[in-house]
Coordinates of C-alpha atoms in Angstrom, one line a residue:
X1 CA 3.2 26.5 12.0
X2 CA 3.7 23.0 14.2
X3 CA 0.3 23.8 15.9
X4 CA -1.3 24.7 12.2
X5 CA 0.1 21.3 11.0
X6 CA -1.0 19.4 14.6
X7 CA -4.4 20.7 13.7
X8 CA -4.7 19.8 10.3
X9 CA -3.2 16.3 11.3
X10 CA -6.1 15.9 14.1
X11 CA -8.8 16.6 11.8
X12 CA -7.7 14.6 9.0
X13 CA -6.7 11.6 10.5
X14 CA -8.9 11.7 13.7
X15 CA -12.3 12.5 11.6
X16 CA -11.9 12.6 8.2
X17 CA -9.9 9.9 7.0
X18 CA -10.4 7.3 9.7
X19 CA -14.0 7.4 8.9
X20 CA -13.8 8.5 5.3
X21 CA -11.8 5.7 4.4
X22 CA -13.7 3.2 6.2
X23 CA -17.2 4.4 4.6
X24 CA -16.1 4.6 1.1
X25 CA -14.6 1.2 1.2
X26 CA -18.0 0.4 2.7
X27 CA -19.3 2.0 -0.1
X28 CA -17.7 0.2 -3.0
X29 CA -18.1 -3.1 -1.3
X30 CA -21.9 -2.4 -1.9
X31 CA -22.0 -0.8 -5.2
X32 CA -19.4 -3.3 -6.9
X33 CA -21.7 -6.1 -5.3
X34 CA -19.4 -7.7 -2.7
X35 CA -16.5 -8.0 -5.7
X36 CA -13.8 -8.7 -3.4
X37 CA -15.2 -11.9 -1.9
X38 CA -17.5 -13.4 -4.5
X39 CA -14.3 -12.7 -7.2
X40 CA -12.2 -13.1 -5.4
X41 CA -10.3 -16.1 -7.6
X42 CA -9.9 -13.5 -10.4
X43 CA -7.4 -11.7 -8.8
X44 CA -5.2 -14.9 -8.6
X45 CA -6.5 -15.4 -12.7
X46 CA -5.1 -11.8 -13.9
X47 CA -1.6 -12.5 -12.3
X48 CA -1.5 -16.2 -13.8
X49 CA -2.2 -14.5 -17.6
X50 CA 0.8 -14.6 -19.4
X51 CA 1.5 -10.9 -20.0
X52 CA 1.4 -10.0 -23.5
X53 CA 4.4 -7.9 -25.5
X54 CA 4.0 -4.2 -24.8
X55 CA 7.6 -2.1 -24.2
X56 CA 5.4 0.6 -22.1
X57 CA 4.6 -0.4 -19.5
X58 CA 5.5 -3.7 -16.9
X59 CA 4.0 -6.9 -16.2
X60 CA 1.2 -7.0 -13.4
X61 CA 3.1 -8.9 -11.5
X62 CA 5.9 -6.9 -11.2
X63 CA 3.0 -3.6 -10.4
X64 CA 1.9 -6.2 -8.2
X65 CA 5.1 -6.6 -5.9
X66 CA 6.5 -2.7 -6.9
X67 CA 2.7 -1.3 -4.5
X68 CA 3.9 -4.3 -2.2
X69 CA 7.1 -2.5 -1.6
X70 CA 5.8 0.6 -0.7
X71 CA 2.9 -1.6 1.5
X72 CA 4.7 -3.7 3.2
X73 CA 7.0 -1.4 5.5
X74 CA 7.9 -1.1 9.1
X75 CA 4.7 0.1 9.8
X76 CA 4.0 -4.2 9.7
X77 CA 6.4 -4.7 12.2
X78 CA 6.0 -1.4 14.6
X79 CA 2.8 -0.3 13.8
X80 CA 1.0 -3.6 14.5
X81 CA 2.8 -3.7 17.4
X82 CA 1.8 -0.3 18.6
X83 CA -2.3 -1.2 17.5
X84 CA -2.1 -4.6 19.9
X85 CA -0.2 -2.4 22.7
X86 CA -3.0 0.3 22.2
X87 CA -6.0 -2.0 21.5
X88 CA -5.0 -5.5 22.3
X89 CA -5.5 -8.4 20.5
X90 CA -8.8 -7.3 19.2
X91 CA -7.3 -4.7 17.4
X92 CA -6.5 -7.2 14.4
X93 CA -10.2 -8.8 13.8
X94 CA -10.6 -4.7 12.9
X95 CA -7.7 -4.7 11.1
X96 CA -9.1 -7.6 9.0
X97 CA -12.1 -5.9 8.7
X98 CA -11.1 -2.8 7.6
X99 CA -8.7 -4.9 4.9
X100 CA -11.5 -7.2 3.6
X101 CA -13.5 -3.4 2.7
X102 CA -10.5 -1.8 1.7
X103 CA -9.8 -4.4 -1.1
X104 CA -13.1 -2.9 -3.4
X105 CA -11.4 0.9 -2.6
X106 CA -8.2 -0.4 -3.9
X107 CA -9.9 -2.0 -6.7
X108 CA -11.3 1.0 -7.6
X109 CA -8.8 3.9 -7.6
X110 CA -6.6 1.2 -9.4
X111 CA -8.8 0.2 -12.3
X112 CA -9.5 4.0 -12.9
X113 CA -5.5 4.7 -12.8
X114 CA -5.5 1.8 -15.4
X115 CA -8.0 3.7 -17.3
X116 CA -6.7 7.3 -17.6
X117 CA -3.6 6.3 -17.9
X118 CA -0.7 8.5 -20.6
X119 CA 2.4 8.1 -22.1
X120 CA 5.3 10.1 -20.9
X121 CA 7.7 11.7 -23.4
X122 CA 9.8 8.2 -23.6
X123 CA 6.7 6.3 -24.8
X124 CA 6.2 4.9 -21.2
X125 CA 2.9 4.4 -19.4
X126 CA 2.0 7.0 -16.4
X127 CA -1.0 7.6 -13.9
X128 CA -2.6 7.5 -11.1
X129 CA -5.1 9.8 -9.3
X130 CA -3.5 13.1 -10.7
X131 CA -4.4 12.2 -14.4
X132 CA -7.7 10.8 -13.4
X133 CA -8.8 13.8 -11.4
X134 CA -7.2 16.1 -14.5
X135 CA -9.0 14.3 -17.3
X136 CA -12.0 12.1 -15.1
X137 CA -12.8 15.6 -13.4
X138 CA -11.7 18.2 -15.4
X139 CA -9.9 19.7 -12.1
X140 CA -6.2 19.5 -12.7
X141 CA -5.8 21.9 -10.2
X142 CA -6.5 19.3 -7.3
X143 CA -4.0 16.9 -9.6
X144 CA -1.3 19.5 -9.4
X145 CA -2.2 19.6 -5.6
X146 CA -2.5 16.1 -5.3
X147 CA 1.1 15.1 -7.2
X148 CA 2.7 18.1 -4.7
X149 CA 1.4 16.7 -1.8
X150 CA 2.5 12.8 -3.1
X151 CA 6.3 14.1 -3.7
X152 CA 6.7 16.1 -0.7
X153 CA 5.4 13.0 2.0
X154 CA 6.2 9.5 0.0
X155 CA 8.9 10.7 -2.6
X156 CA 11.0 12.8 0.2
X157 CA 9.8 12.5 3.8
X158 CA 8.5 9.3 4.4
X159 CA 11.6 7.7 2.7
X160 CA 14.0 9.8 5.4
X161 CA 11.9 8.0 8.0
X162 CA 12.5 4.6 6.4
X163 CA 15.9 5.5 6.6
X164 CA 15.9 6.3 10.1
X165 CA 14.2 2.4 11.0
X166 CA 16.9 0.7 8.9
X167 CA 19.4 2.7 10.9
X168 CA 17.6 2.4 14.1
X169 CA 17.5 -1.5 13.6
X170 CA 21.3 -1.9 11.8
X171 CA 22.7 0.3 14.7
X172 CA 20.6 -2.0 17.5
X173 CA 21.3 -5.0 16.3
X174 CA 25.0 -4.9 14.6
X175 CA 26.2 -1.7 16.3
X176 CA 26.6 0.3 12.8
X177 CA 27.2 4.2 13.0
X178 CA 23.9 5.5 11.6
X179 CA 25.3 7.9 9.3
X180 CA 27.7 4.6 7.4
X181 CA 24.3 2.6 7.0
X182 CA 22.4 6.2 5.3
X183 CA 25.1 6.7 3.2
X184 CA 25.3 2.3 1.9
X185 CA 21.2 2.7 1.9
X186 CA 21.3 5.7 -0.8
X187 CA 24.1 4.1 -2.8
X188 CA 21.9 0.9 -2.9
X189 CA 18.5 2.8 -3.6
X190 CA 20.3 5.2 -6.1
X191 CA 21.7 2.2 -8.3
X192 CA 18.0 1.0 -8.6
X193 CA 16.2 4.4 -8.7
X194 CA 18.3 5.8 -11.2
X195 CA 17.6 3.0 -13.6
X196 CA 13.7 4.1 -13.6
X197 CA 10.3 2.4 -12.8
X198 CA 11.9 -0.7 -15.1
X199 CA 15.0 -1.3 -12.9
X200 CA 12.4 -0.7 -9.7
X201 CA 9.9 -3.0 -10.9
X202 CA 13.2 -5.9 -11.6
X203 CA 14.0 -5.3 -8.2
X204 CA 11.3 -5.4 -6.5
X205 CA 9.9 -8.7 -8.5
X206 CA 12.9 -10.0 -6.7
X207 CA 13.2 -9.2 -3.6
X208 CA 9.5 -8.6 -2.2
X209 CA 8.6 -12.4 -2.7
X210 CA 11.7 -13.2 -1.0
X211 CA 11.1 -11.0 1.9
X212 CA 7.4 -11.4 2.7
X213 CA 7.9 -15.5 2.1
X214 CA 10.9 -15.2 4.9
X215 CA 8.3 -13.6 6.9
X216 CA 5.6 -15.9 6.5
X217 CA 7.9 -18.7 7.0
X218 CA 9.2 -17.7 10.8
X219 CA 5.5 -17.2 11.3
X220 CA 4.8 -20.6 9.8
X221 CA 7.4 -21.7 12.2
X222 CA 6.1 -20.3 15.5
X223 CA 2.6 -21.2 15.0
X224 CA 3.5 -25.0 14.2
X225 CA 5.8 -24.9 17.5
X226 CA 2.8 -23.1 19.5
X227 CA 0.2 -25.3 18.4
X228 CA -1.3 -25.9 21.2
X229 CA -1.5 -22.4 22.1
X230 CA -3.1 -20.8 19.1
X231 CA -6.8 -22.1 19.6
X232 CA -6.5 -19.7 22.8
X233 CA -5.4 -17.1 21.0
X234 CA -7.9 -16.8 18.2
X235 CA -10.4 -16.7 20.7
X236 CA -8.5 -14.0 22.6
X237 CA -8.3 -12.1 19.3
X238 CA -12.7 -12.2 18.9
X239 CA -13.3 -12.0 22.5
X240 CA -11.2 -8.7 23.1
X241 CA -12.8 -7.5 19.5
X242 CA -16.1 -7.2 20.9
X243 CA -15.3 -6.8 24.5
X244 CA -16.3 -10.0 26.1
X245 CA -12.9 -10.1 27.6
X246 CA -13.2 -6.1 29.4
X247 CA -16.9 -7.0 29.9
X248 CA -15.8 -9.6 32.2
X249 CA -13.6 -8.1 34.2
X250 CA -15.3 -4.9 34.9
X251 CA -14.1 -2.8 32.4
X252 CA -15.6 -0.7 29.5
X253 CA -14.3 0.8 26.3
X254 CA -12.4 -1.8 25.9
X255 CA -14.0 -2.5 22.6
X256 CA -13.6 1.0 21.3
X257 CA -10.0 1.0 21.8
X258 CA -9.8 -2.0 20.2
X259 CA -11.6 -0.7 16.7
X260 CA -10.4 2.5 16.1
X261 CA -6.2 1.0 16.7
X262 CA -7.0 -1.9 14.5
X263 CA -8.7 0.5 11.7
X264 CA -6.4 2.8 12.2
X265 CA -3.0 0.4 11.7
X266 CA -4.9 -1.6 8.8
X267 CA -5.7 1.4 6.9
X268 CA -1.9 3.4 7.2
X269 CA -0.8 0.3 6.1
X270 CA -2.5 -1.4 3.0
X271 CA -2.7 2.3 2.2
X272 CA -6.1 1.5 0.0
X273 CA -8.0 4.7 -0.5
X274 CA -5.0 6.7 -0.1
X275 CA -3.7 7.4 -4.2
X276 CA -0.5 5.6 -3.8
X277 CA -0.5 2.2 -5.6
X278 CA -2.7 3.7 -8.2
X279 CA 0.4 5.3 -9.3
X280 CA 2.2 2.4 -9.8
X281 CA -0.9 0.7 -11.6
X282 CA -1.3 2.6 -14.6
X283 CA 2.4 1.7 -15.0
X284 CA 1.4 -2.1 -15.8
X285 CA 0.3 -3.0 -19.0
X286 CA -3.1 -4.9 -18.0
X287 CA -3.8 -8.6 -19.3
X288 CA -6.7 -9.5 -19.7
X289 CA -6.5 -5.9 -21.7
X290 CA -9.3 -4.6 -19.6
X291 CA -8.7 -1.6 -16.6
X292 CA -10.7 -3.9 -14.2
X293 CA -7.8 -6.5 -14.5
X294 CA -5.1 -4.6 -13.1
X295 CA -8.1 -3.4 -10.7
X296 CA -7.5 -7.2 -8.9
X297 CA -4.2 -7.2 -9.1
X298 CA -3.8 -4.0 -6.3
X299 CA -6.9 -5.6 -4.4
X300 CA -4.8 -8.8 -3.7
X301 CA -1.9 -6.4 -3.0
X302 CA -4.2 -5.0 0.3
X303 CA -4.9 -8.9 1.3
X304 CA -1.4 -9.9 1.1
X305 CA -0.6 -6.7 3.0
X306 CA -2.7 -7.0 6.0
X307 CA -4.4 -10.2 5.9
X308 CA -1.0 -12.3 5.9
X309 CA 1.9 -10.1 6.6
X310 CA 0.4 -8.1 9.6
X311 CA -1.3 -11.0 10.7
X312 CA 2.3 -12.9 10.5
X313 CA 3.3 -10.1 12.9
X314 CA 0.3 -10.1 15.4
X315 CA 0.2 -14.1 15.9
X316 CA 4.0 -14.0 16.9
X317 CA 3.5 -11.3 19.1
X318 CA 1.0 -12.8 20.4
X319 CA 1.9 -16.2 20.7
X320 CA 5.2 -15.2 23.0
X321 CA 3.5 -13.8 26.0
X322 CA 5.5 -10.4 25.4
X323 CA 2.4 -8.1 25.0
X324 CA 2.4 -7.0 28.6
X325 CA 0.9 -3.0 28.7
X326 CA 2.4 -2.2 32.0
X327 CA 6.1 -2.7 30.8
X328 CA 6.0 0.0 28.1
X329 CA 7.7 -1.9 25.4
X330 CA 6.0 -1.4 22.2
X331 CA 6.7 -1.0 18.6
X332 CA 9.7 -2.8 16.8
X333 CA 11.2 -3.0 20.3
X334 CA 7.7 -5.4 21.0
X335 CA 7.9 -7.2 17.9
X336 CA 11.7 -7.9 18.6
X337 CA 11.2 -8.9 21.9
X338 CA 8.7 -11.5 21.0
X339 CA 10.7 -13.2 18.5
X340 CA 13.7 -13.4 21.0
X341 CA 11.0 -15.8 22.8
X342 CA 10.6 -17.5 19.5
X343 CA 14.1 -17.7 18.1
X344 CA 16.1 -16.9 21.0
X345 CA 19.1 -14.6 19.7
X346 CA 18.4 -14.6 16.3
X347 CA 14.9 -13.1 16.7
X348 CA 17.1 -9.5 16.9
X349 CA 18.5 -10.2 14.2
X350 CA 15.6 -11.7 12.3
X351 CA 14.0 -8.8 12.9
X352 CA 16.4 -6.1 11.8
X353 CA 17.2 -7.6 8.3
X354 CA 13.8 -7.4 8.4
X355 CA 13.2 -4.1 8.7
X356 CA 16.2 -3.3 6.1
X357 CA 14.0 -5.3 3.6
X358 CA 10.8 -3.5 4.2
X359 CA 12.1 -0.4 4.8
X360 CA 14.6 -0.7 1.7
X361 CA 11.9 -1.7 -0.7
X362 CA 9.6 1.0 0.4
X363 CA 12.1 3.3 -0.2
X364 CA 12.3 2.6 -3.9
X365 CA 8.2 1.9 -4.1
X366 CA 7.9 5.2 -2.7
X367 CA 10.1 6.9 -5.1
X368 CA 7.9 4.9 -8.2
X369 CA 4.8 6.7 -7.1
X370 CA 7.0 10.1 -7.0
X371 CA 8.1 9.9 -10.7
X372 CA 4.7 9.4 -11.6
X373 CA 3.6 12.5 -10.0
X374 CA 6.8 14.5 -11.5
X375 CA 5.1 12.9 -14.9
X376 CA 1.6 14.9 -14.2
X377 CA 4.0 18.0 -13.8
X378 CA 5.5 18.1 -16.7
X379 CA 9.0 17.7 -15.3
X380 CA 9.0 13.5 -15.5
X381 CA 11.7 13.3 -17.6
X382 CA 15.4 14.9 -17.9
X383 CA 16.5 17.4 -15.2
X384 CA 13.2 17.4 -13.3
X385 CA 13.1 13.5 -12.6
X386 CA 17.1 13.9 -12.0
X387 CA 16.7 16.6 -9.6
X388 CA 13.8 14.4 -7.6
X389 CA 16.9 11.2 -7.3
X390 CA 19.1 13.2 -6.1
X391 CA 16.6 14.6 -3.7
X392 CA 15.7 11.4 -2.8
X393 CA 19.1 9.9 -2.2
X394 CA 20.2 13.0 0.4
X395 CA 16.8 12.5 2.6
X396 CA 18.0 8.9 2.9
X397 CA 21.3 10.0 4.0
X398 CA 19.4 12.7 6.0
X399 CA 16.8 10.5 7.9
X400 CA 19.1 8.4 8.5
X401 CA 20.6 10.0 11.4
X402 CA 18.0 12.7 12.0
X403 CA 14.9 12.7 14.0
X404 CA 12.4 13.1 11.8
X405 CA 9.7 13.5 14.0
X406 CA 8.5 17.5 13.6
X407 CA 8.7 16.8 9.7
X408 CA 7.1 13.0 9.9
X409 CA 3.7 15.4 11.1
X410 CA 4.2 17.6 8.1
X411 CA 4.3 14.7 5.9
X412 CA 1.2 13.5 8.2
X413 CA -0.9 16.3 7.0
X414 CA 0.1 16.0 3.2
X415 CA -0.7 12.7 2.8
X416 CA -3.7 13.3 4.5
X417 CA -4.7 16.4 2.2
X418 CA -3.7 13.6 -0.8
X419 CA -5.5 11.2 0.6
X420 CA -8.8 13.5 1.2
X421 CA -8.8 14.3 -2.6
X422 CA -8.0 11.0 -3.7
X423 CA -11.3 9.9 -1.6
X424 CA -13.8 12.4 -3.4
X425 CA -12.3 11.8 -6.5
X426 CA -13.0 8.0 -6.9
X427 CA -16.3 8.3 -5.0
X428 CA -17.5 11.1 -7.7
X429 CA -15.7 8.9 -10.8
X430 CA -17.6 5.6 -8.7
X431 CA -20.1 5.3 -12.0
X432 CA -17.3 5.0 -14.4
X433 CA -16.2 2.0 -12.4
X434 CA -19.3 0.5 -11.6
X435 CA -19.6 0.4 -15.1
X436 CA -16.2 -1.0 -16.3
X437 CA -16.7 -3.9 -13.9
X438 CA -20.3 -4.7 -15.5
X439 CA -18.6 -4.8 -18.8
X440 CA -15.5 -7.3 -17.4
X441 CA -17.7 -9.6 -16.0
X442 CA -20.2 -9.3 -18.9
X443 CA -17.0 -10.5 -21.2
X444 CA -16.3 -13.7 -18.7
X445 CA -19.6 -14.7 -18.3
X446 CA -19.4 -14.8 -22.3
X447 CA -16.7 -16.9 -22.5
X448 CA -14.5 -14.3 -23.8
X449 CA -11.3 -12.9 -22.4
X450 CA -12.5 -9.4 -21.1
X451 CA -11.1 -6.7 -23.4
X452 CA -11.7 -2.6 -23.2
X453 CA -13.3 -1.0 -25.7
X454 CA -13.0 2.7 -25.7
X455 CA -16.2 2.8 -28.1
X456 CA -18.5 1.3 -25.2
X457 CA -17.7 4.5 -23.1
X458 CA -19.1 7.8 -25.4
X459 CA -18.8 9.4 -22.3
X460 CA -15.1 9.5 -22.1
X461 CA -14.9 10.4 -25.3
X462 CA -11.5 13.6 -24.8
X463 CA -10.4 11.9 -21.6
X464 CA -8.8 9.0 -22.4
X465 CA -6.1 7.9 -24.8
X466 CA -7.8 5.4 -26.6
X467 CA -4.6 5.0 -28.7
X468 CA -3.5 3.0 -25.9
X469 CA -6.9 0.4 -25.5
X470 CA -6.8 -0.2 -29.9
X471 CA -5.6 -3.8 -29.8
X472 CA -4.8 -4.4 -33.5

């Protein structure tokens, strides 16, 4: 079984999605005529509308910072530092790169989440790829597969391995017995999952502006006290990008290693392509009343992601002289060691409240995508959705103390399998979007505040609940 899933993990993620991802965000980049650059103010519009009254869903702002949660995890402080240990400091140019593409994918799956989106038994909005691939594609058996594969890796497994950073980091830095800081982790998550998506959505609208800004501010910090330093290292970040650096000492494939780490890190963490912030986008009720709205919204959510939290990460790194290959140190251990050069002492510290905020937050934007997939099953409200908490809550407790690693790789392959599906799904439903973002842009350039009409789109006519686009 552990070689089966090692396989399946090798093809997936060494082919498949690497590539796969990279080409379809290539793909809508072209097709949706360069939205994410030449639009790029309307994303910054959508989230300044004032949202209107509408007890279904939440506001895009709070979608906004729920999909930064589950974004913006440890993977921004280890994984970065595992892609500049692997590819050096090329590695983030391609993880810019593969952002800046990956921004029209998450535009995409979003706006179609937005789209095809229900209401649950309690009157509440719920989506995501599952209902879009059931009613888009009339294949409800890939949703079914798809909303297993979502509960088994983000709603259980990749929460126990959150769980096991906040530990990791609590336990390095204040000496706290793993199994203590699992058990105050669930209590903490279980007081906010338990109160739904709502109570998740309140939470996160307060903490994840509050953590990233602490972020951005230390890195605010070191770059104003290195100033004389950064010019050096921008150019260190181009030249190793394209190999002038290895090309001048001698050495070749330095250039390699230093795209496929940087593509690699930028995708596993802005996560666009991958059906998981699509989940918590049909949640939002969109304003302007348009799917492409709430579209932007998740696009910015990529761009905050990578494009200023990783980078946050990378520059300090960078910036301390602690990226030395030969000594081994990688990871949060790398990141941590780097802001010990910045902030003496505190860096340790800095870094592991840190981690609990990233981790913590993904752990209850994680469970948000979960419920929506329970939703799909027919079991998103009463015992079902209890039975998924309390799940939840004892792989906390579980990862916590565990290593996770064997079942990290089976959580690997199902997110890959998810991910895979989610891919051909948007690609074959790319039309529909092509066409909703003609008709928001046909609405601005009118004058006029860009508003759905289910009438426009004969098409969808049995696929969509139009109850939910009649604006009286």
């Amino acid at each position: 079984m552990t070689a089966l899933i090692d396989l399946l993990n090798l093809i997936l993620w060494e082919y498949v999605l690497v590539y796969g991802l990279l080409a379809v965000g290539l793909y809508f980049t072209i097709r949706l005529r360069l939205i994410q650059f030449l639009h790029f103010g309307e994303m910054f519009r959508v989230l300044r509308s004032s949202p209107t009254e509408d007890d279904a869903g939440i506001s895009p702002f709070q979608a906004l910072t729920v999909s930064l949660a589950s974004r913006v995890g440890t993977g921004n402080i280890a994984g970065v530092a595992v892609a500049l240990y692997l590819g050096g400091p090329g590695a983030i140019f391609w993880m810019w790169m593969v952002s800046l593409v990956g921004m029209a994918t998450a535009y995409s799956e979003s706006a179609l989440a937005q789209l095809y989106k229900v209401k649950n038994e309690e009157g509440m909005y719920r989506g995501g790829p599952a209902f879009y691939i059931a009613r888009g594609l009339r294949a409800p058996w890939a949703g079914g597969i798809f909303s297993i594969c979502l509960i088994l890796s983000f709603g259980l497994v990749f929460n126990a391995v959150q769980a096991n950073s906040i530990a990791d980091a609590m336990e390095g830095a204040f000496g706290l017995p793993k199994l203590g800081v699992g058990v105050v982790v669930a209590v903490l998550a279980g007081i906010v999952i338990f109160g739904g998506i709502r109570q998740i959505a309140r939470v996160a609208e307060l903490i994840v502006p509050f953590m990233a800004g602490a972020y951005l501010l230390a890195a605010i910090y070191v770059l104003i006290t290195n100033w004389s330093e950064v010019p050096a290292v921008i150019g260190s970040i181009f030249a190793s990008a394209f190999g002038w650096q290895e090309a001048a000492g001698g050495a070749t494939g330095g250039i390699m290693a230093a795209m496929m780490n940087g593509v690699k890190r930028g995708l596993f963490s802005n996560e666009a392509g991958m059906g998981s912030a699509p989940n918590i986008a049909a949640v939002a009720t969109p304003q302007p009343h348009h799917p492409s709205s709430q579209g932007f919204v998740q696009a910015l959510g990529v761009f905050i992601d990578t494009l200023l939290v990783c980078t946050a990460t990378a520059i300090m790194i960078l910036l301390s002289g602690a990226l030395v290959p030969e000594s081994g140190v990688t990871g949060a251990q790398l990141t941590q060691a780097a802001l010990g050069e910045h902030l003496g002492t505190f860096g340790a510290y800095f870094i592991a409240i840190a981690i609990f905020f990233f981790a913590f937050t993904s752990i209850i934007g994680n469970y948000s995508y979960a419920e929506n997939a329970m939703t799909f099953l027919g079991a998103g409200t009463g015992i079902g959705i209890m039975i998924l908490r309390s799940a939840v809550l004892l792989m906390v407790i579980w990862g916590a103390y565990e290593t996770v690693t064997t079942v990290f790789n089976a959580a690997d392959a199902s997110m890959g399998l998810m991910a895979t599906i989610n891919l051909i799904a948007i690609v074959l439903l790319s039309g529909t979007v092509a066409k909703l973002t003609k008709d928001y842009f046909a609405q601005r350039k009118a004058g006029e505040s860009p508003v759905f009409h289910a009438a426009d789109y004969p098409e969808l006519a049995g696929k969509i609940d139009k109850t939910i686009w009649t604006r009286d």
